[in-house]
CSV table of C-alpha atoms and ligand atoms in Angstrom, one decimal:
chain,number,residue,atom,x,y,z
K,1,UNK,CA,93.6,46.0,-22.5
K,2,UNK,CA,97.2,45.0,-22.3
K,3,UNK,CA,97.8,47.2,-25.4
K,4,UNK,CA,95.9,50.0,-23.8
K,5,UNK,CA,98.0,49.7,-20.6
K,6,UNK,CA,101.2,49.5,-22.5
K,7,UNK,CA,100.3,52.6,-24.5
K,8,UNK,CA,99.5,54.4,-21.2
K,9,UNK,CA,102.4,53.2,-19.2
K,10,UNK,CA,105.1,52.4,-21.6
K,11,UNK,CA,106.3,48.8,-22.3
K,12,UNK,CA,108.7,48.7,-19.4
K,13,UNK,CA,106.2,49.2,-16.7
K,14,UNK,CA,104.7,45.9,-15.6
K,15,UNK,CA,101.0,46.0,-14.6
K,16,UNK,CA,100.4,44.9,-11.1
K,17,UNK,CA,97.2,43.2,-10.1
K,18,UNK,CA,95.9,44.2,-6.7
K,19,UNK,CA,92.2,43.7,-7.3
K,20,UNK,CA,91.8,40.1,-6.2
K,21,UNK,CA,88.5,40.8,-4.4
K,22,UNK,CA,87.0,41.7,-7.8
K,23,UNK,CA,88.2,38.5,-9.3
K,24,UNK,CA,91.3,36.2,-9.1
K,25,UNK,CA,93.4,34.8,-11.9
K,26,UNK,CA,92.8,31.2,-12.7
K,27,UNK,CA,95.4,29.0,-10.9
K,28,UNK,CA,97.4,27.1,-13.6
K,29,UNK,CA,96.6,23.8,-11.8
K,30,UNK,CA,92.9,24.7,-12.1
K,31,UNK,CA,93.2,25.4,-15.8
K,32,UNK,CA,95.1,22.1,-16.3
K,33,UNK,CA,92.2,20.2,-14.6
K,34,UNK,CA,89.7,22.0,-16.9
K,35,UNK,CA,91.3,21.6,-20.3
K,36,UNK,CA,90.4,17.9,-20.9
K,37,UNK,CA,86.7,18.9,-20.4
K,38,UNK,CA,86.8,21.3,-23.3
K,39,UNK,CA,88.6,18.8,-25.5
K,40,UNK,CA,88.2,15.0,-25.4
K,41,UNK,CA,85.8,14.8,-22.3
K,42,UNK,CA,83.3,17.3,-23.6
K,43,UNK,CA,80.1,15.3,-22.9
K,44,UNK,CA,76.8,16.6,-21.5
K,45,UNK,CA,76.4,15.5,-17.9
K,46,UNK,CA,72.7,14.9,-18.7
K,47,UNK,CA,73.5,12.3,-21.3
K,48,UNK,CA,73.0,9.0,-19.5
K,49,UNK,CA,73.4,6.6,-22.4
K,50,UNK,CA,77.1,6.9,-23.3
K,51,UNK,CA,80.6,7.1,-21.9
K,52,UNK,CA,81.0,10.8,-22.8
K,53,UNK,CA,78.0,11.6,-20.5
K,54,UNK,CA,79.1,9.2,-17.8
K,55,UNK,CA,82.6,10.8,-17.7
K,56,UNK,CA,81.1,14.3,-17.5
K,57,UNK,CA,78.8,13.2,-14.6
K,58,UNK,CA,81.7,11.6,-12.6
K,59,UNK,CA,83.8,14.8,-13.0
K,60,UNK,CA,80.9,16.9,-11.8
K,61,UNK,CA,80.3,14.6,-8.8
K,62,UNK,CA,84.0,14.7,-7.9
K,63,UNK,CA,83.9,18.5,-8.0
K,64,UNK,CA,80.7,18.5,-5.9
K,65,UNK,CA,82.5,16.4,-3.3
K,66,UNK,CA,85.6,18.7,-3.2
K,67,UNK,CA,83.3,21.7,-2.6
K,68,UNK,CA,81.3,19.9,0.0
K,69,UNK,CA,84.5,18.9,1.8
K,70,UNK,CA,85.7,22.5,1.9
K,71,UNK,CA,82.6,23.6,3.8
K,72,UNK,CA,81.9,20.4,5.7
K,73,UNK,CA,78.7,19.7,3.8
K,74,UNK,CA,77.4,16.5,2.1
K,75,UNK,CA,78.1,16.7,-1.6
K,76,UNK,CA,74.4,16.3,-2.5
K,77,UNK,CA,73.6,19.6,-0.8
K,78,UNK,CA,75.7,21.5,-3.4
K,79,UNK,CA,73.7,23.0,-6.3
K,80,UNK,CA,75.7,24.4,-9.2
K,81,UNK,CA,74.8,27.8,-10.6
K,82,UNK,CA,76.4,30.5,-12.7
K,83,UNK,CA,77.9,32.4,-9.8
K,84,UNK,CA,77.2,33.8,-6.4
K,85,UNK,CA,74.7,36.3,-7.7
K,86,UNK,CA,72.5,33.5,-9.0
K,87,UNK,CA,73.0,31.5,-5.8
K,88,UNK,CA,71.9,34.5,-3.8
K,89,UNK,CA,68.8,34.9,-5.9
K,90,UNK,CA,67.9,31.2,-5.6
K,91,UNK,CA,68.5,31.2,-1.9
K,92,UNK,CA,66.6,34.4,-0.9
K,93,UNK,CA,63.7,34.3,-3.5
K,94,UNK,CA,63.5,30.5,-3.1
K,95,UNK,CA,63.0,30.8,0.7
K,96,UNK,CA,60.6,33.7,0.4
K,97,UNK,CA,58.4,32.0,-2.2
K,98,UNK,CA,58.3,28.7,-0.3
K,99,UNK,CA,57.9,29.9,3.3
K,100,UNK,CA,55.9,33.2,3.0
K,101,UNK,CA,53.0,31.6,4.8
K,102,UNK,CA,55.2,31.0,7.9
K,103,UNK,CA,56.3,34.7,8.1
K,104,UNK,CA,57.2,37.7,6.0
K,105,UNK,CA,60.1,39.1,7.9
K,106,UNK,CA,63.7,39.0,6.5
K,107,UNK,CA,66.8,40.4,8.4
K,108,UNK,CA,69.9,41.5,6.7
K,109,UNK,CA,72.7,44.1,7.0
K,110,UNK,CA,73.3,47.4,5.3
K,111,UNK,CA,76.8,46.4,4.2
K,112,UNK,CA,75.7,43.3,2.2
K,113,UNK,CA,76.8,43.0,-1.5
K,114,UNK,CA,74.4,44.5,-4.0
K,115,UNK,CA,73.5,41.0,-5.1
K,116,UNK,CA,71.8,40.5,-1.7
K,117,UNK,CA,70.5,44.1,-1.2
K,118,UNK,CA,68.9,44.3,-4.6
K,119,UNK,CA,67.1,40.9,-4.3
K,120,UNK,CA,65.8,41.9,-0.9
K,121,UNK,CA,64.6,45.3,-2.3
K,122,UNK,CA,62.4,43.4,-4.8
K,123,UNK,CA,60.9,41.3,-1.9
K,124,UNK,CA,60.2,44.5,0.0
K,125,UNK,CA,58.2,45.7,-3.0
K,126,UNK,CA,56.3,42.3,-2.9
K,127,UNK,CA,55.3,43.1,0.7
K,128,UNK,CA,58.0,41.4,2.8
K,129,UNK,CA,59.1,43.2,6.0
K,130,UNK,CA,62.8,43.9,5.7
K,131,UNK,CA,65.1,44.8,8.6
K,132,UNK,CA,68.4,46.2,7.5
K,133,UNK,CA,70.8,46.2,10.4
K,134,UNK,CA,73.3,49.0,11.0
K,135,UNK,CA,77.0,48.3,11.6
K,136,UNK,CA,79.6,50.0,13.7
K,137,UNK,CA,82.6,52.1,12.5
K,138,UNK,CA,84.5,48.8,11.8
K,139,UNK,CA,81.7,47.3,9.8
K,140,UNK,CA,80.7,44.9,12.6
K,141,UNK,CA,77.1,43.9,13.5
K,142,UNK,CA,76.0,44.0,17.1
K,143,UNK,CA,74.9,40.5,18.1
K,144,UNK,CA,72.4,42.1,20.5
K,145,UNK,CA,70.9,43.9,17.5
K,146,UNK,CA,70.7,40.7,15.6
K,147,UNK,CA,69.1,38.9,18.6
K,148,UNK,CA,66.5,41.7,18.8
K,149,UNK,CA,65.8,41.8,15.1
K,150,UNK,CA,65.2,38.0,14.6
K,151,UNK,CA,61.7,37.6,15.8
K,152,UNK,CA,59.7,34.3,15.6
K,153,UNK,CA,58.0,35.4,12.4
K,154,UNK,CA,61.4,35.9,10.7
K,155,UNK,CA,61.8,33.4,7.9
K,156,UNK,CA,65.3,34.3,6.7
K,157,UNK,CA,68.5,36.0,8.0
K,158,UNK,CA,70.9,36.9,5.3
K,159,UNK,CA,74.4,38.0,6.5
K,160,UNK,CA,77.6,37.8,4.5
K,161,UNK,CA,80.7,36.1,5.9
K,162,UNK,CA,83.5,38.5,4.7
K,163,UNK,CA,82.7,42.0,3.4
K,164,UNK,CA,84.0,42.6,-0.1
K,165,UNK,CA,85.0,46.2,0.4
K,166,UNK,CA,86.6,46.3,3.9
K,167,UNK,CA,87.1,42.5,4.6
K,168,UNK,CA,85.2,42.6,7.9
K,169,UNK,CA,84.3,39.0,9.0
K,170,UNK,CA,81.0,38.6,10.7
K,171,UNK,CA,80.5,36.1,13.6
K,172,UNK,CA,78.4,33.7,11.5
K,173,UNK,CA,78.4,31.0,14.2
K,174,UNK,CA,76.8,33.3,16.7
K,175,UNK,CA,74.3,34.7,14.1
K,176,UNK,CA,73.5,31.1,13.0
K,177,UNK,CA,72.7,30.1,16.6
K,178,UNK,CA,70.3,33.0,17.0
K,179,UNK,CA,68.6,32.2,13.7
K,180,UNK,CA,68.3,28.5,14.5
K,181,UNK,CA,66.8,29.3,17.9
K,182,UNK,CA,64.0,31.4,16.3
K,183,UNK,CA,63.3,28.9,13.5
K,184,UNK,CA,64.7,31.2,10.8
K,185,UNK,CA,67.0,30.0,8.0
K,186,UNK,CA,70.4,31.5,7.8
K,187,UNK,CA,71.7,32.4,4.3
K,188,UNK,CA,75.4,33.5,4.2
K,189,UNK,CA,77.0,35.1,1.2
K,190,UNK,CA,80.5,33.6,1.3
K,191,UNK,CA,81.7,34.7,-2.1
K,192,UNK,CA,84.8,36.4,-0.6
K,193,UNK,CA,85.6,34.1,2.3
K,194,UNK,CA,85.4,30.6,0.6
K,195,UNK,CA,88.8,29.0,0.7
K,196,UNK,CA,90.4,32.1,2.4
K,197,UNK,CA,89.1,31.4,6.0
K,198,UNK,CA,87.4,28.2,7.3
K,199,UNK,CA,83.7,27.7,6.8
K,200,UNK,CA,81.8,24.9,8.5
K,201,UNK,CA,78.1,24.8,7.7
K,202,UNK,CA,77.5,22.6,10.7
K,203,UNK,CA,79.2,24.4,13.5
K,204,UNK,CA,78.2,27.8,12.0
K,205,UNK,CA,74.5,26.6,11.6
K,206,UNK,CA,74.4,27.9,8.0
K,207,UNK,CA,71.4,26.7,6.0
K,208,UNK,CA,72.2,28.3,2.7
K,209,UNK,CA,75.6,29.4,1.5
K,210,UNK,CA,76.3,31.3,-1.8
K,211,UNK,CA,79.8,30.8,-3.3
K,212,UNK,CA,81.6,31.5,-6.5
K,213,UNK,CA,84.6,30.0,-8.3
K,214,UNK,CA,86.2,33.2,-9.7
K,215,UNK,CA,87.1,34.6,-6.3
K,216,UNK,CA,88.9,31.4,-5.5
K,217,UNK,CA,91.3,31.1,-8.5
K,218,UNK,CA,88.7,29.3,-10.5
K,219,UNK,CA,86.9,30.3,-13.7
K,220,UNK,CA,84.2,33.0,-14.0
K,221,UNK,CA,80.6,32.0,-14.7
K,222,UNK,CA,80.3,29.2,-12.2
K,223,UNK,CA,79.2,29.1,-8.6
K,224,UNK,CA,77.2,27.1,-6.2
K,225,UNK,CA,74.5,27.2,-3.5
K,226,UNK,CA,74.8,24.9,-0.5
K,227,UNK,CA,71.2,24.1,0.5
K,228,UNK,CA,70.8,22.2,3.8
K,229,UNK,CA,69.0,18.8,3.3
K,230,UNK,CA,68.3,17.9,6.9
K,231,UNK,CA,68.1,19.4,10.5
K,232,UNK,CA,66.4,21.4,9.1
K,233,UNK,CA,65.7,20.6,5.5
K,234,UNK,CA,65.4,23.8,3.3
K,235,UNK,CA,63.0,23.6,0.4
K,236,UNK,CA,63.5,26.2,-2.3
K,237,UNK,CA,61.3,27.4,-5.1
K,238,UNK,CA,63.5,27.1,-8.2
K,239,UNK,CA,64.2,30.3,-10.1
K,240,UNK,CA,65.3,28.7,-13.4
K,241,UNK,CA,63.0,26.2,-14.9
K,242,UNK,CA,63.6,23.9,-17.9
K,243,UNK,CA,64.7,20.3,-17.6
K,244,UNK,CA,65.0,19.7,-13.9
K,245,UNK,CA,68.8,19.6,-13.6
K,246,UNK,CA,70.4,19.8,-10.1
K,247,UNK,CA,67.5,17.9,-8.5
K,248,UNK,CA,65.0,20.4,-10.0
K,249,UNK,CA,66.6,23.3,-8.2
K,250,UNK,CA,68.4,24.8,-11.1
K,251,UNK,CA,67.7,23.7,-14.7
K,252,UNK,CA,70.2,24.1,-17.5
K,253,UNK,CA,73.0,22.1,-19.0
K,254,UNK,CA,75.8,22.0,-16.5
K,255,UNK,CA,79.0,24.0,-17.3
K,256,UNK,CA,81.2,20.9,-16.9
K,257,UNK,CA,84.7,22.5,-17.5
K,258,UNK,CA,83.7,25.3,-15.1
K,259,UNK,CA,82.5,23.0,-12.5
K,260,UNK,CA,85.6,20.8,-12.7
K,261,UNK,CA,87.7,24.1,-12.3
K,262,UNK,CA,85.6,25.1,-9.3
K,263,UNK,CA,86.2,21.6,-7.8
K,264,UNK,CA,89.9,21.8,-8.4
K,265,UNK,CA,90.1,25.3,-6.9
K,266,UNK,CA,88.2,24.1,-3.8
K,267,UNK,CA,90.6,21.1,-3.4
K,268,UNK,CA,93.7,23.4,-3.7
K,269,UNK,CA,92.2,25.9,-1.2
K,270,UNK,CA,91.4,23.1,1.2
K,271,UNK,CA,95.1,22.0,1.2
K,272,UNK,CA,96.7,25.4,1.0
K,273,UNK,CA,94.3,27.9,2.8
K,274,UNK,CA,96.3,28.2,6.0
K,275,UNK,CA,99.7,28.8,4.4
K,276,UNK,CA,98.2,31.0,1.7
K,277,UNK,CA,96.4,33.3,4.2
K,278,UNK,CA,99.4,33.6,6.5
K,279,UNK,CA,101.6,34.7,3.5
K,280,UNK,CA,98.9,37.1,2.2
K,281,UNK,CA,98.5,38.5,5.7
K,282,UNK,CA,102.2,39.2,6.0
K,283,UNK,CA,102.1,41.0,2.6
K,284,UNK,CA,99.1,43.0,3.8
K,285,UNK,CA,101.0,44.1,6.9
K,286,UNK,CA,104.1,44.9,4.8
K,287,UNK,CA,102.0,47.0,2.5
K,288,UNK,CA,100.4,48.9,5.3
K,289,UNK,CA,103.7,49.6,6.9
K,290,UNK,CA,105.2,50.8,3.6
K,291,UNK,CA,102.2,53.2,3.2
K,292,UNK,CA,102.5,54.5,6.7
K,293,UNK,CA,106.2,54.9,6.5
K,294,UNK,CA,105.9,57.0,3.4
K,295,UNK,CA,102.9,59.1,4.1
K,296,UNK,CA,101.0,60.7,7.0
K,297,UNK,CA,97.3,60.4,7.3
K,298,UNK,CA,96.7,56.7,6.4
K,299,UNK,CA,93.7,55.3,8.1
K,300,UNK,CA,92.5,51.7,7.8
K,301,UNK,CA,88.8,51.3,7.1
K,302,UNK,CA,87.6,48.4,9.2
K,303,UNK,CA,89.4,46.6,12.0
K,304,UNK,CA,93.1,46.0,11.3
K,305,UNK,CA,93.2,42.6,13.0
K,306,UNK,CA,89.8,41.0,12.4
K,307,UNK,CA,89.6,41.0,8.7
K,308,UNK,CA,90.1,38.9,5.6
K,309,UNK,CA,93.8,38.5,5.0
K,310,UNK,CA,93.8,39.7,1.3
K,311,UNK,CA,91.7,42.9,1.9
K,312,UNK,CA,93.2,46.2,2.9
K,313,UNK,CA,91.0,49.3,2.6
K,314,UNK,CA,92.7,52.6,3.5
K,315,UNK,CA,91.9,56.2,3.3
K,316,UNK,CA,94.8,58.5,2.3
K,317,UNK,CA,94.1,61.9,3.8
K,318,UNK,CA,93.8,64.9,1.4
K,319,UNK,CA,93.8,62.6,-1.7
K,320,UNK,CA,91.0,61.9,-4.2
K,321,UNK,CA,91.3,58.2,-4.7
K,322,UNK,CA,90.0,58.4,-8.3
K,323,UNK,CA,92.5,60.9,-9.3
K,324,UNK,CA,95.2,58.8,-7.8
K,325,UNK,CA,94.1,55.6,-9.6
K,326,UNK,CA,93.8,57.5,-12.9
K,327,UNK,CA,97.5,58.4,-12.6
K,328,UNK,CA,98.6,54.8,-12.0
K,329,UNK,CA,96.5,52.7,-14.4
K,330,UNK,CA,99.2,50.0,-14.4
K,331,UNK,CA,98.2,49.2,-10.8
K,332,UNK,CA,94.8,47.4,-10.5
K,333,UNK,CA,93.0,48.8,-7.5
K,334,UNK,CA,89.5,49.9,-6.5
K,335,UNK,CA,88.2,53.1,-4.9
K,336,UNK,CA,85.8,53.7,-2.0
K,337,UNK,CA,83.2,55.1,-4.3
K,338,UNK,CA,80.8,53.6,-6.8
K,339,UNK,CA,79.1,55.1,-9.7
K,340,UNK,CA,75.9,53.5,-10.6
K,341,UNK,CA,74.9,57.0,-11.8
K,342,UNK,CA,77.1,59.5,-13.7
K,343,UNK,CA,78.1,61.1,-10.4
K,344,UNK,CA,80.2,58.8,-8.1
K,345,UNK,CA,78.8,58.2,-4.7
K,346,UNK,CA,80.6,57.1,-1.6
K,347,UNK,CA,80.2,53.3,-1.3
K,348,UNK,CA,77.2,52.1,0.6
K,349,UNK,CA,79.5,50.1,2.9
K,350,UNK,CA,81.8,53.0,3.9
K,351,UNK,CA,78.7,55.2,4.3
K,352,UNK,CA,77.1,52.6,6.6
K,353,UNK,CA,80.3,52.5,8.7
K,354,UNK,CA,79.8,56.2,9.2
K,355,UNK,CA,82.7,57.5,7.0
K,356,UNK,CA,82.4,61.1,5.9
K,357,UNK,CA,82.1,61.4,2.1
K,358,UNK,CA,85.6,63.0,2.0
K,359,UNK,CA,87.2,60.0,3.7
K,360,UNK,CA,85.2,57.6,1.4
K,361,UNK,CA,86.5,59.5,-1.6
K,362,UNK,CA,90.0,59.2,-0.3
K,363,UNK,CA,89.7,55.4,0.2
K,364,UNK,CA,91.4,52.7,-1.8
K,365,UNK,CA,90.8,48.9,-1.7
K,366,UNK,CA,93.8,46.6,-2.1
K,367,UNK,CA,93.0,43.0,-2.9
K,368,UNK,CA,96.0,40.8,-2.4
K,369,UNK,CA,96.0,37.2,-3.4
K,370,UNK,CA,97.8,33.9,-3.9
K,371,UNK,CA,100.0,35.2,-6.8
K,372,UNK,CA,100.8,38.6,-5.3
K,373,UNK,CA,104.6,39.0,-4.6
K,374,UNK,CA,106.5,41.1,-2.2
K,375,UNK,CA,108.3,42.8,-5.1
K,376,UNK,CA,104.9,43.8,-6.5
K,377,UNK,CA,103.8,45.2,-3.2
K,378,UNK,CA,107.1,47.2,-2.9
K,379,UNK,CA,106.7,48.5,-6.4
K,380,UNK,CA,103.0,49.4,-6.0
K,381,UNK,CA,103.7,51.1,-2.7
K,382,UNK,CA,106.5,53.2,-4.2
K,383,UNK,CA,104.3,54.4,-7.1
K,384,UNK,CA,101.3,55.1,-4.9
K,385,UNK,CA,103.5,57.1,-2.4
K,386,UNK,CA,105.1,59.1,-5.2
K,387,UNK,CA,101.8,59.8,-6.9
K,388,UNK,CA,100.0,60.7,-3.6
K,389,UNK,CA,102.8,63.1,-2.7
K,390,UNK,CA,102.6,64.7,-6.1
K,391,UNK,CA,98.9,65.1,-5.8
K,392,UNK,CA,99.2,66.6,-2.3
K,393,UNK,CA,102.0,69.1,-3.3
K,394,UNK,CA,100.5,70.1,-6.7
K,395,UNK,CA,96.8,69.3,-6.8
K,396,UNK,CA,95.2,69.3,-10.2
K,397,UNK,CA,93.6,72.5,-11.4
K,398,UNK,CA,90.0,73.0,-10.2
K,399,UNK,CA,88.5,71.8,-13.5
K,400,UNK,CA,90.5,68.6,-13.5
K,401,UNK,CA,89.8,68.0,-9.9
K,402,UNK,CA,86.1,67.6,-10.4
K,403,UNK,CA,85.1,64.0,-10.0
K,404,UNK,CA,83.7,63.8,-13.5
K,405,UNK,CA,85.2,60.5,-14.5
K,406,UNK,CA,83.9,57.3,-13.1
K,407,UNK,CA,86.1,54.5,-11.8
K,408,UNK,CA,83.5,52.0,-10.9
K,409,UNK,CA,84.1,49.9,-7.8
K,410,UNK,CA,85.0,46.4,-8.7
K,411,UNK,CA,82.8,44.1,-6.6
F,1,PLP,C1,80.4,39.4,-1.4
F,1,PLP,C2,80.0,39.1,-2.8
F,1,PLP,N1,78.8,38.6,-3.0
F,1,PLP,C3,78.4,38.3,-4.3
F,1,PLP,C4,79.2,38.5,-5.4
F,1,PLP,C5,78.8,38.2,-6.7
F,1,PLP,O1,79.5,37.1,-7.2
F,1,PLP,P1,79.5,36.6,-8.7
F,1,PLP,O2,80.4,37.5,-9.4
F,1,PLP,O3,79.9,35.2,-8.7
F,1,PLP,O4,78.1,36.7,-9.2
F,1,PLP,C6,80.5,39.1,-5.1
F,1,PLP,C7,81.4,39.5,-6.3
F,1,PLP,O5,81.2,40.4,-7.0
F,1,PLP,C8,80.9,39.4,-3.8
F,1,PLP,O6,82.0,40.0,-3.6
């Protein structure tokens, strides 16, 4: 990839990573914490008869405690998985299979990540009644609509904390109160918000929380599900069988180095979240100002103030975002369209917010993170402004302008 970028951009042009909502680089401190668990401390956490196994277990338990601490949960309520997608599957299918006799209604939002929407689609095929709530033009849910939708026969409400495309933060505490009042469990997909903005499973009345290490400067392939153990206890039908690891909820040999990395990432986030998000918010405002100073027709998708610090989704009038991104491959960004088929479609999130396809096709998502610098923002803004101006003044010939290529939205 580096060779490909160098060939495209010339050796002098440094690639700039502004796609931190797709994934984050591993923090060097996290990597340092993980390395011994690949080398000398490589034991299987299920091996109870020797020191190698004991050391692996205590490292896993320390990580569990760090993650619990970050969300105000008891460590025992954390179940390790391979990532947020698996956690979501365990939470939603696990509740549906255990509690279908209590009710068959599930409430969610149209702007959820595909991990949630696809799982819920399969339950609809199995006969569950699904309510998919609309959002307003900022991506927000109406609490009155939630209140109306969550009837006494609702077994599960699944609403994400921070949206991965526009950064909208939902009022999880208010939604949690409604769900608790009706006896429904609340599952929250917090893959994007963990360690970026505070989460408290008690005050927010969250019963199930899906999280992932690789959005938090930890490694890929490891995540967790918080599953409430009391007031009320949530019982989940396991989705992966074979050995009874993780108190029977998720079998399979634990990814010890990955879990250690997740724990270290959580500990760092707990200590640095406030300072990190203030710095990233300043950079975001700086980027938005630079774009607005250099170009007319810049519109923020979502509310400017109530959103995740590292997320800036903007539409640039009279620009095709894919064409723009294709001309600056040295800058890692995402567009407002997704191509699950050969023809790109406007993203389901932007569509649910009521954006016209033209504006969705003109939309770019910036994902800023812990390692983004002001110099990178200045350089990226400069190159984007120059390229957008070029595209506006000399648009590509009709043949080139067709959206035939497919820059898939990084989730
Ligand atoms: C909101 C949200 N939920 C779930 C996921 C899936 O996470 P993972 O990559 O850990 O499976 C992602 C990331 O792609 C996400 O942004």
